[in-house]
Amino acid sequence: AVIMGIEPERTVRDVLRAYAEGGPTALNQYVTHHPSGVEVLAARHVEEVGAPADPALIGQLLQQLAKSYDFVIVDTPGAFIPQVAAALDEATTVLLVTSSDMSSIKDARLALTTLRGSGFDDDRLKLVVHHATNANHVTDADIERTVGYRIFWTLPHDRAVPQSTQLGQPIVVSQPRAQMAQRVDALAEYFGGTGASPLAQPRKRGFFGF
């Protein structure tokens, strides 16, 4: 919500509470409309402290969202807690996002091993690499060798990203010609069925071997 510059009156905690109480829930009462057309069911507010959400209720919520929207994007914490596991169980496609620093790559390798061991195949599990800095010492080929998995999509280092964050506007709205905006748009077009295959992306040759 902060990144998109919106102030939701209700959050995911409110809708999960309604589920827990057994009452009928109309999701349009809980989402916040963004001018771009996206509807956001925001994470709970920082000051909302309470027991962790019931994973079963999260699964129920995602099933209902899938009946109401063409696309449902879930931004999860980077930990394999029961609530994240419930979201993964409902996911058609899992985008595992990592940056290109070595600590993140090692975490990605562990996450990929865990997910593949849980039955996620190559069609369902996709690796996305965000080159968050302009340091190019580690190439995509190096990352693939280290994690033992093919990169599905890459996102570039782009100075426009922190600018859009400070503005509270998605970069695809605030600076649609920026490199990051174009790559995000291309990713959306791919999943929407109108974009090119990610295999058509230019690939860099490796420099370091691991």
mmCIF file of C-alpha atoms in Angstrom:
data_model
loop_
_atom_site.group_PDB
_atom_site.id
_atom_site.type_symbol
_atom_site.label_atom_id
_atom_site.label_comp_id
_atom_site.label_asym_id
_atom_site.label_seq_id
_atom_site.Cartn_x
_atom_site.Cartn_y
_atom_site.Cartn_z
ATOM 1 C CA ALA A 1 0.000 0.000 0.000
ATOM 2 C CA VAL A 2 2.826 2.400 0.828
ATOM 3 C CA ILE A 3 4.617 1.748 -2.466
ATOM 4 C CA MET A 4 1.381 2.352 -4.389
ATOM 5 C CA GLY A 5 0.560 5.512 -2.456
ATOM 6 C CA ILE A 6 -2.774 4.319 -1.042
ATOM 7 C CA GLU A 7 -4.184 4.350 2.491
ATOM 8 C CA PRO A 8 -6.534 1.379 2.871
ATOM 9 C CA GLU A 9 -9.300 1.542 5.437
ATOM 10 C CA ARG A 10 -9.353 -2.252 5.709
ATOM 11 C CA THR A 11 -6.628 -4.846 5.421
ATOM 12 C CA VAL A 12 -6.253 -8.591 4.935
ATOM 13 C CA ARG A 13 -6.569 -8.977 8.696
ATOM 14 C CA ASP A 14 -10.135 -7.647 8.542
ATOM 15 C CA VAL A 15 -11.246 -10.067 5.837
ATOM 16 C CA LEU A 16 -9.610 -13.031 7.592
ATOM 17 C CA ARG A 17 -11.375 -12.059 10.797
ATOM 18 C CA ALA A 18 -14.675 -12.055 8.915
ATOM 19 C CA TYR A 19 -13.911 -15.546 7.589
ATOM 20 C CA ALA A 20 -13.054 -16.755 11.082
ATOM 21 C CA GLU A 21 -16.359 -15.446 12.410
ATOM 22 C CA GLY A 22 -18.209 -17.369 9.717
ATOM 23 C CA GLY A 23 -20.090 -14.458 8.217
ATOM 24 C CA PRO A 24 -20.568 -13.799 4.489
ATOM 25 C CA THR A 25 -17.747 -11.751 3.032
ATOM 26 C CA ALA A 26 -17.974 -9.534 -0.045
ATOM 27 C CA LEU A 27 -14.376 -8.879 -1.032
ATOM 28 C CA ASN A 28 -15.160 -5.527 -2.625
ATOM 29 C CA GLN A 29 -15.694 -4.221 0.909
ATOM 30 C CA TYR A 30 -12.054 -4.872 1.774
ATOM 31 C CA VAL A 31 -10.037 -3.955 -1.330
ATOM 32 C CA THR A 32 -8.685 -0.498 -2.113
ATOM 33 C CA HIS A 33 -8.955 0.732 -5.695
ATOM 34 C CA HIS A 34 -5.806 2.145 -7.300
ATOM 35 C CA PRO A 35 -6.143 4.632 -10.200
ATOM 36 C CA SER A 36 -4.324 2.188 -12.497
ATOM 37 C CA GLY A 37 -7.248 -0.231 -12.178
ATOM 38 C CA VAL A 38 -5.559 -2.595 -9.732
ATOM 39 C CA GLU A 39 -7.466 -3.502 -6.601
ATOM 40 C CA VAL A 40 -5.317 -4.006 -3.522
ATOM 41 C CA LEU A 41 -6.042 -6.147 -0.497
ATOM 42 C CA ALA A 42 -3.384 -4.618 1.701
ATOM 43 C CA ALA A 43 -1.238 -6.253 4.340
ATOM 44 C CA ARG A 44 -2.190 -5.501 7.902
ATOM 45 C CA HIS A 45 -1.085 -2.201 9.382
ATOM 46 C CA VAL A 46 2.182 -2.080 11.299
ATOM 47 C CA GLU A 47 0.378 -1.345 14.552
ATOM 48 C CA GLU A 48 -1.889 -4.393 14.189
ATOM 49 C CA VAL A 49 -0.381 -6.954 16.533
ATOM 50 C CA GLY A 50 -2.090 -10.271 17.022
ATOM 51 C CA ALA A 51 -1.953 -13.998 16.501
ATOM 52 C CA PRO A 52 -0.684 -15.213 13.105
ATOM 53 C CA ALA A 53 -3.357 -15.770 10.499
ATOM 54 C CA ASP A 54 -4.876 -19.222 10.139
ATOM 55 C CA PRO A 55 -3.300 -20.812 7.024
ATOM 56 C CA ALA A 56 -6.597 -22.504 6.157
ATOM 57 C CA LEU A 57 -8.315 -19.117 6.034
ATOM 58 C CA ILE A 58 -5.620 -17.781 3.725
ATOM 59 C CA GLY A 59 -6.269 -20.670 1.356
ATOM 60 C CA GLN A 60 -9.995 -19.954 1.499
ATOM 61 C CA LEU A 61 -9.397 -16.259 0.778
ATOM 62 C CA LEU A 62 -7.186 -16.957 -2.237
ATOM 63 C CA GLN A 63 -9.722 -19.377 -3.666
ATOM 64 C CA GLN A 64 -12.406 -16.702 -3.467
ATOM 65 C CA LEU A 65 -10.117 -14.072 -4.984
ATOM 66 C CA ALA A 66 -9.377 -16.402 -7.904
ATOM 67 C CA LYS A 67 -13.100 -16.605 -8.619
ATOM 68 C CA SER A 68 -13.405 -12.818 -8.672
ATOM 69 C CA TYR A 69 -10.297 -11.682 -10.566
ATOM 70 C CA ASP A 70 -8.477 -12.735 -13.733
ATOM 71 C CA PHE A 71 -5.107 -12.373 -11.991
ATOM 72 C CA VAL A 72 -4.275 -12.559 -8.300
ATOM 73 C CA ILE A 73 -0.746 -11.594 -7.248
ATOM 74 C CA VAL A 74 0.344 -12.490 -3.728
ATOM 75 C CA ASP A 75 3.440 -10.840 -2.273
ATOM 76 C CA THR A 76 4.626 -13.147 0.503
ATOM 77 C CA PRO A 77 7.298 -12.824 3.188
ATOM 78 C CA GLY A 78 10.580 -14.490 2.344
ATOM 79 C CA ALA A 79 10.196 -17.328 4.845
ATOM 80 C CA PHE A 80 8.580 -20.759 4.697
ATOM 81 C CA ILE A 81 6.021 -20.187 7.425
ATOM 82 C CA PRO A 82 2.632 -21.964 7.370
ATOM 83 C CA GLN A 83 0.852 -18.895 6.000
ATOM 84 C CA VAL A 84 3.258 -18.719 3.035
ATOM 85 C CA ALA A 85 2.909 -22.459 2.474
ATOM 86 C CA ALA A 86 -0.863 -22.022 2.248
ATOM 87 C CA ALA A 87 -0.434 -19.337 -0.421
ATOM 88 C CA LEU A 88 2.035 -21.477 -2.361
ATOM 89 C CA ASP A 89 -0.410 -24.383 -2.361
ATOM 90 C CA GLU A 90 -2.962 -22.203 -4.155
ATOM 91 C CA ALA A 91 -0.512 -20.678 -6.645
ATOM 92 C CA THR A 92 -0.651 -21.462 -10.336
ATOM 93 C CA THR A 93 2.823 -19.970 -10.811
ATOM 94 C CA VAL A 94 5.437 -19.177 -8.170
ATOM 95 C CA LEU A 95 7.944 -16.446 -8.986
ATOM 96 C CA LEU A 96 10.964 -16.832 -6.720
ATOM 97 C CA VAL A 97 12.658 -13.428 -6.791
ATOM 98 C CA THR A 98 16.312 -13.034 -5.840
ATOM 99 C CA SER A 99 18.925 -10.343 -6.252
ATOM 100 C CA SER A 100 22.379 -11.034 -7.641
ATOM 101 C CA ASP A 101 24.419 -10.748 -4.432
ATOM 102 C CA MET A 102 25.907 -13.989 -3.160
ATOM 103 C CA SER A 103 23.938 -14.202 0.105
ATOM 104 C CA SER A 104 20.653 -13.868 -1.797
ATOM 105 C CA ILE A 105 21.769 -16.425 -4.374
ATOM 106 C CA LYS A 106 22.557 -18.941 -1.625
ATOM 107 C CA ASP A 107 19.121 -18.329 -0.090
ATOM 108 C CA ALA A 108 17.553 -18.813 -3.520
ATOM 109 C CA ARG A 109 19.347 -22.133 -3.974
ATOM 110 C CA LEU A 110 17.976 -23.355 -0.635
ATOM 111 C CA ALA A 111 14.469 -22.124 -1.483
ATOM 112 C CA LEU A 112 14.548 -23.807 -4.894
ATOM 113 C CA THR A 113 15.683 -27.081 -3.340
ATOM 114 C CA THR A 114 12.893 -26.905 -0.776
ATOM 115 C CA LEU A 115 10.171 -26.088 -3.295
ATOM 116 C CA ARG A 116 11.286 -28.681 -5.812
ATOM 117 C CA GLY A 117 11.346 -31.242 -3.031
ATOM 118 C CA SER A 118 7.755 -30.261 -2.247
ATOM 119 C CA GLY A 119 6.607 -31.084 -5.779
ATOM 120 C CA PHE A 120 6.953 -27.754 -7.592
ATOM 121 C CA ASP A 121 8.091 -28.509 -11.138
ATOM 122 C CA ASP A 122 9.728 -26.237 -13.716
ATOM 123 C CA ASP A 123 6.377 -25.240 -15.211
ATOM 124 C CA ARG A 124 5.106 -23.946 -11.891
ATOM 125 C CA LEU A 125 8.274 -22.595 -10.264
ATOM 126 C CA LYS A 126 10.068 -19.694 -11.994
ATOM 127 C CA LEU A 127 13.298 -17.972 -10.966
ATOM 128 C CA VAL A 128 13.414 -14.178 -11.350
ATOM 129 C CA VAL A 129 16.684 -12.295 -10.840
ATOM 130 C CA HIS A 130 16.637 -8.618 -9.929
ATOM 131 C CA HIS A 131 19.948 -6.904 -10.620
ATOM 132 C CA ALA A 132 19.366 -4.425 -7.823
ATOM 133 C CA THR A 133 22.775 -2.757 -8.219
ATOM 134 C CA ASN A 134 24.890 -1.878 -11.230
ATOM 135 C CA ALA A 135 27.634 -4.285 -10.165
ATOM 136 C CA ASN A 136 27.864 -6.889 -12.932
ATOM 137 C CA HIS A 137 30.501 -9.153 -11.413
ATOM 138 C CA VAL A 138 28.030 -12.048 -11.163
ATOM 139 C CA THR A 139 26.322 -12.892 -14.432
ATOM 140 C CA ASP A 140 23.080 -14.712 -15.082
ATOM 141 C CA ALA A 141 25.051 -17.757 -16.217
ATOM 142 C CA ASP A 142 26.955 -17.733 -12.925
ATOM 143 C CA ILE A 143 23.701 -17.617 -10.989
ATOM 144 C CA GLU A 144 22.235 -20.504 -12.939
ATOM 145 C CA ARG A 145 25.278 -22.644 -12.245
ATOM 146 C CA THR A 146 25.211 -21.804 -8.553
ATOM 147 C CA VAL A 147 21.529 -22.517 -7.955
ATOM 148 C CA GLY A 148 21.231 -25.321 -10.506
ATOM 149 C CA TYR A 149 18.139 -23.770 -12.066
ATOM 150 C CA ARG A 150 17.278 -21.867 -15.238
ATOM 151 C CA ILE A 151 16.527 -18.152 -14.899
ATOM 152 C CA PHE A 152 13.041 -17.367 -16.142
ATOM 153 C CA TRP A 153 13.156 -13.563 -16.077
ATOM 154 C CA THR A 154 15.562 -10.754 -15.235
ATOM 155 C CA LEU A 155 14.905 -7.268 -13.929
ATOM 156 C CA PRO A 156 17.512 -4.530 -14.450
ATOM 157 C CA HIS A 157 19.194 -2.112 -12.104
ATOM 158 C CA ASP A 158 17.314 1.141 -12.607
ATOM 159 C CA ARG A 159 17.762 4.398 -10.705
ATOM 160 C CA ALA A 160 14.149 5.238 -11.458
ATOM 161 C CA VAL A 161 12.972 2.593 -8.974
ATOM 162 C CA PRO A 162 13.801 4.441 -5.711
ATOM 163 C CA GLN A 163 12.373 7.614 -7.242
ATOM 164 C CA SER A 164 9.026 5.936 -7.903
ATOM 165 C CA THR A 165 9.094 4.407 -4.408
ATOM 166 C CA GLN A 166 9.536 7.820 -2.815
ATOM 167 C CA LEU A 167 6.652 9.162 -4.897
ATOM 168 C CA GLY A 168 4.393 6.272 -3.887
ATOM 169 C CA GLN A 169 3.688 5.497 -7.537
ATOM 170 C CA PRO A 170 4.335 2.230 -9.389
ATOM 171 C CA ILE A 171 7.184 2.757 -11.823
ATOM 172 C CA VAL A 172 5.021 1.533 -14.712
ATOM 173 C CA VAL A 173 2.807 4.564 -14.007
ATOM 174 C CA SER A 174 5.308 7.223 -12.966
ATOM 175 C CA GLN A 175 8.027 6.435 -15.533
ATOM 176 C CA PRO A 176 6.657 3.993 -18.110
ATOM 177 C CA ARG A 177 9.706 4.382 -20.375
ATOM 178 C CA ALA A 178 12.164 3.353 -17.659
ATOM 179 C CA GLN A 179 13.979 0.051 -18.190
ATOM 180 C CA MET A 180 12.397 -1.522 -15.128
ATOM 181 C CA ALA A 181 8.911 -0.448 -16.197
ATOM 182 C CA GLN A 182 9.390 -1.983 -19.618
ATOM 183 C CA ARG A 183 10.612 -5.276 -18.167
ATOM 184 C CA VAL A 184 7.681 -5.425 -15.731
ATOM 185 C CA ASP A 185 5.260 -4.639 -18.558
ATOM 186 C CA ALA A 186 6.827 -7.395 -20.658
ATOM 187 C CA LEU A 187 6.425 -9.858 -17.787
ATOM 188 C CA ALA A 188 2.755 -8.924 -17.449
ATOM 189 C CA GLU A 189 2.261 -9.319 -21.196
ATOM 190 C CA TYR A 190 3.849 -12.763 -21.077
ATOM 191 C CA PHE A 191 1.466 -13.985 -18.371
ATOM 192 C CA GLY A 192 -1.401 -12.270 -20.151
ATOM 193 C CA GLY A 193 -0.643 -14.322 -23.246
ATOM 194 C CA THR A 194 0.435 -11.443 -25.484
ATOM 195 C CA GLY A 195 4.179 -11.286 -24.811
ATOM 196 C CA ALA A 196 7.236 -13.096 -26.117
ATOM 197 C CA SER A 197 8.748 -16.116 -24.421
ATOM 198 C CA PRO A 198 11.331 -15.266 -21.745
ATOM 199 C CA LEU A 199 13.714 -17.607 -23.557
ATOM 200 C CA ALA A 200 14.013 -14.875 -26.185
ATOM 201 C CA GLN A 201 15.806 -12.607 -23.699
ATOM 202 C CA PRO A 202 19.459 -11.820 -24.470
ATOM 203 C CA ARG A 203 21.696 -13.907 -22.248
ATOM 204 C CA LYS A 204 25.064 -12.870 -20.821
ATOM 205 C CA ARG A 205 28.086 -15.102 -20.870
ATOM 206 C CA GLY A 206 29.461 -16.260 -17.536
ATOM 207 C CA PHE A 207 32.630 -14.835 -16.040
ATOM 208 C CA PHE A 208 33.035 -16.599 -12.709
ATOM 209 C CA GLY A 209 32.660 -20.339 -12.203
ATOM 210 C CA PHE A 210 31.274 -21.758 -8.951
#
